[in-house]
Short mmCIF file of C-alpha atoms and ligand atoms in Angstrom, two decimals:
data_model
loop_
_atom_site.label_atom_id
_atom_site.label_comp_id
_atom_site.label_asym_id
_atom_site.label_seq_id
_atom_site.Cartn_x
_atom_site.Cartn_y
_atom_site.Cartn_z
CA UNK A 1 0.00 0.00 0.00
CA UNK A 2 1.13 3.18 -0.98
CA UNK A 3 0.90 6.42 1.71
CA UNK A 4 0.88 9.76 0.46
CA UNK A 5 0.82 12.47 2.98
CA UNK A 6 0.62 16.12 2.02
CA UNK A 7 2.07 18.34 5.01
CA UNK A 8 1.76 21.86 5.96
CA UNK A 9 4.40 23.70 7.92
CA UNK A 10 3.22 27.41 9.01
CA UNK A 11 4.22 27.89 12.62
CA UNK A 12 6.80 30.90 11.94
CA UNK A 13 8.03 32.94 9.37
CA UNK A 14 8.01 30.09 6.41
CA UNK A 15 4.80 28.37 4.72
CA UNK A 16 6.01 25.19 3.48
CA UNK A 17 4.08 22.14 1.79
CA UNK A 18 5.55 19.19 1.01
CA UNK A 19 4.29 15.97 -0.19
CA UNK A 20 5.84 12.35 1.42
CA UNK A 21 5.20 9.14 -0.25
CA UNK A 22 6.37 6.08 2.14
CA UNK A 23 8.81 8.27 3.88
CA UNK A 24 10.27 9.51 0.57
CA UNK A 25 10.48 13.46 -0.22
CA UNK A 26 8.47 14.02 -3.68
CA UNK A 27 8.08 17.54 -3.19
CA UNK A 28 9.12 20.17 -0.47
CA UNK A 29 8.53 23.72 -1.31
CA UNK A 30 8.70 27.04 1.04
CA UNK A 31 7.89 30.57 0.37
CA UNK A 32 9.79 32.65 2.98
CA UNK A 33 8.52 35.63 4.14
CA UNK A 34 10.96 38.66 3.78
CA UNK A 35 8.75 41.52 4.67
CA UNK A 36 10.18 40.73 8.19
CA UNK A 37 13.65 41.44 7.65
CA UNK A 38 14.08 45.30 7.98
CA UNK A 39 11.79 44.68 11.66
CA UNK A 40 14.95 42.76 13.29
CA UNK A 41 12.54 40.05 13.95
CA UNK A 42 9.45 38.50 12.90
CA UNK A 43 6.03 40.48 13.27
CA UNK A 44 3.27 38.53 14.11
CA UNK A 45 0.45 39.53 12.33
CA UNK A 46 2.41 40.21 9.15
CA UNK A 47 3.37 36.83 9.24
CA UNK A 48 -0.28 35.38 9.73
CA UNK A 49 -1.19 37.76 6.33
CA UNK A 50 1.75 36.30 4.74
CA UNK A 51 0.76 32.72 5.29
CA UNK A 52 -3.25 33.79 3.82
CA UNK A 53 -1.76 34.52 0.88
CA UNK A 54 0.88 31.84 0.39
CA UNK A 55 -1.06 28.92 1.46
CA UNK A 56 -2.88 28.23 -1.36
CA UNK A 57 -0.51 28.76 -4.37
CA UNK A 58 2.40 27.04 -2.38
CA UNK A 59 0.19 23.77 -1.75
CA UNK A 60 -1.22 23.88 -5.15
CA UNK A 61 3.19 23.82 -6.50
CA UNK A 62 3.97 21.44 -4.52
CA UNK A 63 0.99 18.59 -5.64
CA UNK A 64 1.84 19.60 -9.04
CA UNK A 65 5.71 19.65 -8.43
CA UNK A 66 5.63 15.92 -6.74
CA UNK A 67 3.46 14.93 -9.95
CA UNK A 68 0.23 13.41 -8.36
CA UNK A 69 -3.18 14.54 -7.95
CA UNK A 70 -5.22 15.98 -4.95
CA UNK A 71 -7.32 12.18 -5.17
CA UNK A 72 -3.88 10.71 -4.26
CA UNK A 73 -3.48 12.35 -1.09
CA UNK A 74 -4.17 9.62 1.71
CA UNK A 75 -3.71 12.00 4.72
CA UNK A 76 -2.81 15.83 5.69
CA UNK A 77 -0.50 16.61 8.37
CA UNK A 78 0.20 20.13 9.61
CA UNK A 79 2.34 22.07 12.16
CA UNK A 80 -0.28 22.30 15.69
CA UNK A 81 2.64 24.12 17.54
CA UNK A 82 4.72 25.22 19.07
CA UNK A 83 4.97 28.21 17.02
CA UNK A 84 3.19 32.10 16.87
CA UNK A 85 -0.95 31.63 17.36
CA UNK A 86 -1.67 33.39 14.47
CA UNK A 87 0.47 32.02 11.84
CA UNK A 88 -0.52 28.34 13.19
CA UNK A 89 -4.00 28.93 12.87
CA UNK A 90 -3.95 29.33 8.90
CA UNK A 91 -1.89 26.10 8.87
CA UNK A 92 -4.55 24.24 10.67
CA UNK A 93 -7.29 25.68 9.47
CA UNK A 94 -6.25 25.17 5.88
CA UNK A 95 -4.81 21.49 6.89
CA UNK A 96 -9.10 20.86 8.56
CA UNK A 97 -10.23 21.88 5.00
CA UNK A 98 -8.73 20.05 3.06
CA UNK A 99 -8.86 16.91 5.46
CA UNK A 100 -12.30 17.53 5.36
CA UNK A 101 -12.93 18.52 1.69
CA UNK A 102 -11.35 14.99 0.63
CA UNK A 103 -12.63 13.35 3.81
CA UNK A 104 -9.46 11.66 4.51
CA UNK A 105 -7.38 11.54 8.14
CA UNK A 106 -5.84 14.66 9.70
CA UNK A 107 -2.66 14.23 11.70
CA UNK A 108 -1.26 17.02 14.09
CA UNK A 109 2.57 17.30 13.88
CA UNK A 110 4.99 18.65 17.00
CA UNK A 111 7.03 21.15 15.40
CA UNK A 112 10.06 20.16 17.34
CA UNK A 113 9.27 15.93 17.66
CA UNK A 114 9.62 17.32 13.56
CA UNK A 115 12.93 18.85 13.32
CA UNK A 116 14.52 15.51 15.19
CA UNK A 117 13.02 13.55 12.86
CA UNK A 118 14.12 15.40 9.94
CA UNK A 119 17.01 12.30 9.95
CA UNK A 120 14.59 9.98 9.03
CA UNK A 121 13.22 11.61 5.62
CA UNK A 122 14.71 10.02 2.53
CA UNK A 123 14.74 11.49 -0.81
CA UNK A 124 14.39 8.64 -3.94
CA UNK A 125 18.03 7.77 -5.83
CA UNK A 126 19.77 9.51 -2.91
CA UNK A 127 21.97 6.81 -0.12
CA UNK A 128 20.72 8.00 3.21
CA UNK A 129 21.91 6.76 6.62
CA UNK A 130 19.16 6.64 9.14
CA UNK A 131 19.78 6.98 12.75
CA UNK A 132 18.78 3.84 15.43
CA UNK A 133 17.45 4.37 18.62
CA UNK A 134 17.78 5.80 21.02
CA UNK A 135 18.87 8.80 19.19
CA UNK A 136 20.36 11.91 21.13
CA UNK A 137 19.77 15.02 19.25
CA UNK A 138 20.52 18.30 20.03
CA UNK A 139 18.00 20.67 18.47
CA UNK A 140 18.89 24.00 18.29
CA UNK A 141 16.38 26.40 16.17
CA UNK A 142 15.36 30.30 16.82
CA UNK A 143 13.06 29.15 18.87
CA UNK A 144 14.26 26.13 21.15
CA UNK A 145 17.75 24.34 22.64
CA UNK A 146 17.13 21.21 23.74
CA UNK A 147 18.61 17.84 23.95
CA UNK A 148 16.39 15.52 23.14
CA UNK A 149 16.24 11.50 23.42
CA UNK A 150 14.80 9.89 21.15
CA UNK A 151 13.39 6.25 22.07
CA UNK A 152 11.41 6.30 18.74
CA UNK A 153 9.96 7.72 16.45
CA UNK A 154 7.58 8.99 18.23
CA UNK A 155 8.64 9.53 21.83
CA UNK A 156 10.73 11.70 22.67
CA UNK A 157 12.64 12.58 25.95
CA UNK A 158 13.84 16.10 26.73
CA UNK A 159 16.58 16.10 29.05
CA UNK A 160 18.39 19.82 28.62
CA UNK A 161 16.54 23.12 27.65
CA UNK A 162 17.34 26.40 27.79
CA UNK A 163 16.07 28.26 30.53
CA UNK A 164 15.59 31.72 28.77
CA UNK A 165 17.02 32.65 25.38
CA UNK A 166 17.37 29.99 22.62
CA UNK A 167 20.56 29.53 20.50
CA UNK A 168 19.13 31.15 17.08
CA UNK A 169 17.94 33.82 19.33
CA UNK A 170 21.48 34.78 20.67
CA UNK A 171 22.70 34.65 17.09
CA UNK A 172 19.77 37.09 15.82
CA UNK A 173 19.88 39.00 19.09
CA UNK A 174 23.49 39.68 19.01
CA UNK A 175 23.66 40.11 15.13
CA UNK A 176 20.90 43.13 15.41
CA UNK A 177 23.46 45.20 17.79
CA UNK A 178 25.70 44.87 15.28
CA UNK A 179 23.01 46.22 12.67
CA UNK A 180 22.55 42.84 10.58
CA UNK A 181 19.16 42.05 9.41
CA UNK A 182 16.88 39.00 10.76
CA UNK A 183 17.52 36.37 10.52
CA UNK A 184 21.25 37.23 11.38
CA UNK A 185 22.15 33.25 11.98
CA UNK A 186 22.78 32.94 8.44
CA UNK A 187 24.99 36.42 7.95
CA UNK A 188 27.05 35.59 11.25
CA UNK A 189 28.18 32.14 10.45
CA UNK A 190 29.08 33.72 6.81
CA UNK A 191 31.10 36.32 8.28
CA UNK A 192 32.87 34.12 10.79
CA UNK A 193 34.48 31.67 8.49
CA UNK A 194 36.99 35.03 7.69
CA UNK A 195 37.49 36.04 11.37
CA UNK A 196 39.58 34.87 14.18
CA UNK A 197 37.45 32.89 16.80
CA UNK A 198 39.73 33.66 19.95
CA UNK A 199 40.14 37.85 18.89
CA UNK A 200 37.56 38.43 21.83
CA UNK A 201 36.12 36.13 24.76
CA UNK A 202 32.45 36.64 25.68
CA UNK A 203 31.59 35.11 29.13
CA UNK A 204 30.33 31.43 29.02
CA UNK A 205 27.08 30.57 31.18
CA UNK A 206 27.07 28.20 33.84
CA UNK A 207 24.08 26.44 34.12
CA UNK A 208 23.58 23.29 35.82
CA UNK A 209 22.77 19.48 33.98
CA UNK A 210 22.23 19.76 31.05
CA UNK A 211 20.47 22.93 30.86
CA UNK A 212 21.22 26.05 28.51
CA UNK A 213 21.30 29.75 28.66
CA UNK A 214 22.03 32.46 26.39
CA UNK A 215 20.40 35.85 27.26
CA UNK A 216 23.12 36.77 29.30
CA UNK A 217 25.86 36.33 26.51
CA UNK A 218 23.67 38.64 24.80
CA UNK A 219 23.54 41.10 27.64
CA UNK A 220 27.40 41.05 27.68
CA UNK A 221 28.01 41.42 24.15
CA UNK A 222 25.96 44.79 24.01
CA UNK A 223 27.85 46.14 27.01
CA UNK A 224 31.28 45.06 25.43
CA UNK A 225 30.67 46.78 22.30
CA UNK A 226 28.98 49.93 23.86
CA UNK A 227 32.37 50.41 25.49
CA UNK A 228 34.69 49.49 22.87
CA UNK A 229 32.36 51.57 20.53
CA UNK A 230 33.17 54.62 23.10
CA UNK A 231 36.82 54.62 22.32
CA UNK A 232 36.00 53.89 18.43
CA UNK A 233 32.97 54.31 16.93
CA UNK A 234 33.59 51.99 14.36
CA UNK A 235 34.54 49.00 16.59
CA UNK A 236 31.80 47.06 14.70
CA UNK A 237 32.48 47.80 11.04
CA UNK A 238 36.24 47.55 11.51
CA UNK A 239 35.84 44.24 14.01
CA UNK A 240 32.77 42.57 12.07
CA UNK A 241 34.53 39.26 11.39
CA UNK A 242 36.27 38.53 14.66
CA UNK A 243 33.20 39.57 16.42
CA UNK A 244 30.98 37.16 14.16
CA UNK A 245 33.70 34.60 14.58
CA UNK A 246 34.38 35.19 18.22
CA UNK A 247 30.62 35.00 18.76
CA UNK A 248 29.72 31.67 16.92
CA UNK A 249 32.63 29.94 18.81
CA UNK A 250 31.08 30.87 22.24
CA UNK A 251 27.78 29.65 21.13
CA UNK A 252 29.04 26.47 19.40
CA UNK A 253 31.59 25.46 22.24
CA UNK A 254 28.87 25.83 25.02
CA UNK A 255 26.23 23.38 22.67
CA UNK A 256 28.78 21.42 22.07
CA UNK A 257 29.79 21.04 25.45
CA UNK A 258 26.44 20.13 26.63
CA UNK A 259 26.05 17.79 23.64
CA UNK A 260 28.78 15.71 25.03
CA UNK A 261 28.33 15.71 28.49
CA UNK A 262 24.59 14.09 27.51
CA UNK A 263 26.28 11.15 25.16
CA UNK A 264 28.49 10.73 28.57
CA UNK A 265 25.46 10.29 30.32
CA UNK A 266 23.53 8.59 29.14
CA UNK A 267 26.27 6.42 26.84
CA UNK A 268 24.49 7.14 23.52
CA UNK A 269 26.79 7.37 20.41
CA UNK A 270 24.04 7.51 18.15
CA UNK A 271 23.94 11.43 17.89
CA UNK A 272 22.54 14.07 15.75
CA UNK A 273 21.57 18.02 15.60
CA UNK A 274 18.34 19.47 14.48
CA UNK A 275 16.93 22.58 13.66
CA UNK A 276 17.64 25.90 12.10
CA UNK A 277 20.76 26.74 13.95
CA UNK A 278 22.00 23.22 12.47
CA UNK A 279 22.65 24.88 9.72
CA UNK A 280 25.53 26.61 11.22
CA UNK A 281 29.15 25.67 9.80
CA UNK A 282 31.08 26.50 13.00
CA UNK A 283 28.98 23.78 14.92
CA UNK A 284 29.01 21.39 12.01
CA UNK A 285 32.51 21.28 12.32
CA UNK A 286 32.60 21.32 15.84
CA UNK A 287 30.28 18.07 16.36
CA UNK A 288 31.95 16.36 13.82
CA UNK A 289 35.60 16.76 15.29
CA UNK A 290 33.44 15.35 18.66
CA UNK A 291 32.35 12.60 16.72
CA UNK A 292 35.33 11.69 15.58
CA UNK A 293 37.33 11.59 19.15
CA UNK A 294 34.65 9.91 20.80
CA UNK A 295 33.17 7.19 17.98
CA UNK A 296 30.31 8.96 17.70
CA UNK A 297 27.60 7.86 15.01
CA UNK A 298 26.66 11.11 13.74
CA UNK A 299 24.43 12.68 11.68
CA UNK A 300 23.80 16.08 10.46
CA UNK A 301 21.02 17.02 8.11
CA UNK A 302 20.85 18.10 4.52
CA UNK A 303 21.00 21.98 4.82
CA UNK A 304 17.50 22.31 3.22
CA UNK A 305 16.41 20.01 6.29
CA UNK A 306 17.65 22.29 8.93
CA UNK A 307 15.43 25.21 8.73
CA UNK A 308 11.75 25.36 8.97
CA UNK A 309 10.53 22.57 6.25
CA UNK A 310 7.16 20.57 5.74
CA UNK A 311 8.84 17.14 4.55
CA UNK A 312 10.01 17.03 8.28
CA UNK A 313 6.26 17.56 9.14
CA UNK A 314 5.00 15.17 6.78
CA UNK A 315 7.88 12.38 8.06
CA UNK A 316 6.15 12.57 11.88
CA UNK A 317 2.66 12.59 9.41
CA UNK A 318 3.87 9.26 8.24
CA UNK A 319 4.77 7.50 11.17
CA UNK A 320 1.70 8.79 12.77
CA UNK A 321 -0.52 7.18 10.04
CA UNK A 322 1.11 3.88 9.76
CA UNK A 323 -0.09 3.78 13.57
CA UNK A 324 -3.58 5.48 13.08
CA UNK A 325 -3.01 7.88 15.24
CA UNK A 326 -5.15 10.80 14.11
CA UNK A 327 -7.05 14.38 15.05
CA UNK A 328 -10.45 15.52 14.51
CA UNK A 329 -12.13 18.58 13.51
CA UNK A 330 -12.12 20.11 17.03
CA UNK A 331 -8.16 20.00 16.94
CA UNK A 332 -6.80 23.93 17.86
CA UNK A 333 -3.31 24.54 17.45
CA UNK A 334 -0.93 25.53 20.46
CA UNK A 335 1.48 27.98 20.66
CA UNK A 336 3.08 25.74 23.32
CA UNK A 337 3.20 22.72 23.04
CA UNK A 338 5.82 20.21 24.44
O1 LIG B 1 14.33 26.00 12.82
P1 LIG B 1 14.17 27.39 12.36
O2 LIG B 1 14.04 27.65 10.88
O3 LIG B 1 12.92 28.07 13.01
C1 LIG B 1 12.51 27.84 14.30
O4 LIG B 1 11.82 26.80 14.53
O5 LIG B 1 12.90 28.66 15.16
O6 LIG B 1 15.41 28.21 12.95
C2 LIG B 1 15.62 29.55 12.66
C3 LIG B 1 16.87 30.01 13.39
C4 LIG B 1 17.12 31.52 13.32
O7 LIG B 1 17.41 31.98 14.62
C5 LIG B 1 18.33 31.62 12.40
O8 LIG B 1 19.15 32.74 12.67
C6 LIG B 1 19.06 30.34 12.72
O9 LIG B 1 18.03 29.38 12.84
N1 LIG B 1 20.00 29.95 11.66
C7 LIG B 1 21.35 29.94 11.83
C8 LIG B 1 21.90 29.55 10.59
N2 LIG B 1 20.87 29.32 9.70
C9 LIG B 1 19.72 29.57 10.39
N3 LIG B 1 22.10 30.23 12.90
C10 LIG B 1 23.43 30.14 12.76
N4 LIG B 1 24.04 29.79 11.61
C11 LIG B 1 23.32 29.48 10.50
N5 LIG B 1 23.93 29.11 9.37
ZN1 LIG B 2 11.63 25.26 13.57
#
């Protein structure tokens, strides 16, 4: 039996639709919403008008782009939350319409049980090495830092979280004092390949277990260039690639760090990272050389798997139907969900 699932990621910034066939990617398409990026940050409501207007044209691409018809759709999974209220409820509401149009099952997704299982999406004519449990992840996006175990694949233990700012956010945070736009993740990691990681040290936070926290390394790196601005007022412009790279290294070494004190642990090799700050080249490398000392199994994601995506939606759609577990029409999304 063949099981198509068409998926619908909306809980941010990006309105994705994808389309997963027995686990395999057929199509995976995302209209990305830059009317946020001179605001430092996303806005809300724009983001909710955004998603109106790209919903429909983006799902109708991506059923033509995987080649099948709307009859071949066997299920429609969508993005309940975490994510902003208002941008999640045109995902779900679109996600109830259809289900209910075509009369087939509707399957909520956990945006972040989504982004771990990004590692288990495979993509036709393309050698892919799945992970086998339990999994350790660390998922790191603009919204969340965890460390996450997974059991399988669908239960999922969270054993470290940040207890105020979330990795992404120290990168955007940090990358708006130094007048970059949002999403500044991206533009940092760029910059800091050219720089020299050790120019400037930016205090590391101690926080107990496995637990994160980053708003204070953004605190300090405002105060450290308000003075050095002081005796130069173009610190930034004439520091920009030591500060990126000096930056990125304090946030990378204190994931990492964490990363491997869980594998100690909890004496899991089998090891991966997850969401948009994934993407990052600094902590590529940096998990890798880990991996490498301490026989780790690793596995990083294909770039366009990092960031916001439906085919990671429609993955957790598929497991969830091969077990029949799905919603009904009363299903509301959640802007927190855990
Ligand atoms: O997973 P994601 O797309 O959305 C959330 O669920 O939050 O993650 C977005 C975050 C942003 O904070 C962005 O700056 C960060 O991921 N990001 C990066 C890189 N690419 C995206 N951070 C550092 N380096 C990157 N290359
Ligand atoms: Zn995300």
């Amino acid at each position: 039996m063949t099981v198509t699932i068409l998926a619908i990621e909306s809980s941010c910034d990006d309105t994705s639709v994808a389309v997963i066939r027995d686990g395999y990617v057929l199509s995976n398409l995302i209209a990305s919403q830059d009317i946020h990026r001179s605001y430092g940050g996303v806005v809300p409501e724009l983001a909710s008008r955004a998603h109106q207007a790209n919903i429909v044209p983006v799902t109708d691409q991506a059923i033509k782009k995987a080649g099948i018809t709307i009859n071949d759709i066997n299920a429609v999974a969508f993005t309940r939350g975490p994510g902003l209220l208002g941008s999640l409820l045109v995902g779900t509401s679109f996600a109830k319409g259809f289900a209910l149009a075509q009369n087939i099952p509707l399957i909520e997704v956990n945006h972040l049980q989504a982004h771990v299982l990004a590692h288990f999406i495979r993509e036709k004519d393309k050698e892919i090495r799945i992970p086998s449990f339990p999994f350790l992840c660390l998922l790191v996006s603009g919204g969340h830092t965890r460390i996450i175990i997974m059991k399988s694949h669908l239960e999922m233990e969270v054993i470290g979280n940040t207890i105020d700012d979330a990795a992404g956010e120290a990168f955007d945070k940090c990358g708006k004092v130094m007048g970059f736009p949002y999403p500044a993740g991206p533009i940092i990691d760029k910059l800091a390949n050219e720089g020299n990681k050790k120019a400037f040290s930016f205090p590391k936070p101690s926080v107990s277990g496995l637990d994160f926290s980053f708003s204070g390394l953004k605190t300090s790196f405002l105060y450290f260039l308000r003075d050095r601005i002081k005796g130069d007022p173009d610190f930034i412009e004439n520091n920009k690639v030591d500060l990126c790279a000096s930056l990125q290294h304090t946030i990378v070494s204190t994931l990492t760090a964490k990363l491997v004190k869980a594998s100690i642990e909890t004496g899991i090799k089998e090891i991966g990272i997850a969401g948009g700050v994934s993407a990052n080249s600094g902590l590529r490398r940096a998990v890798s050389e880990e991996a490498e000392k301490r026989k780790w199994n690793l596995f990083i994601p294909g770039l366009s798997y990092t960031t916001d995506n439906a085919a990671m939606i429609g993955i957790v759609g598929y497991f969830k139907y091969l077990r029949g577990e799905f919603s009904d029409q009363s299903v509301i999304p959640l802007a927190r969900l855990h």
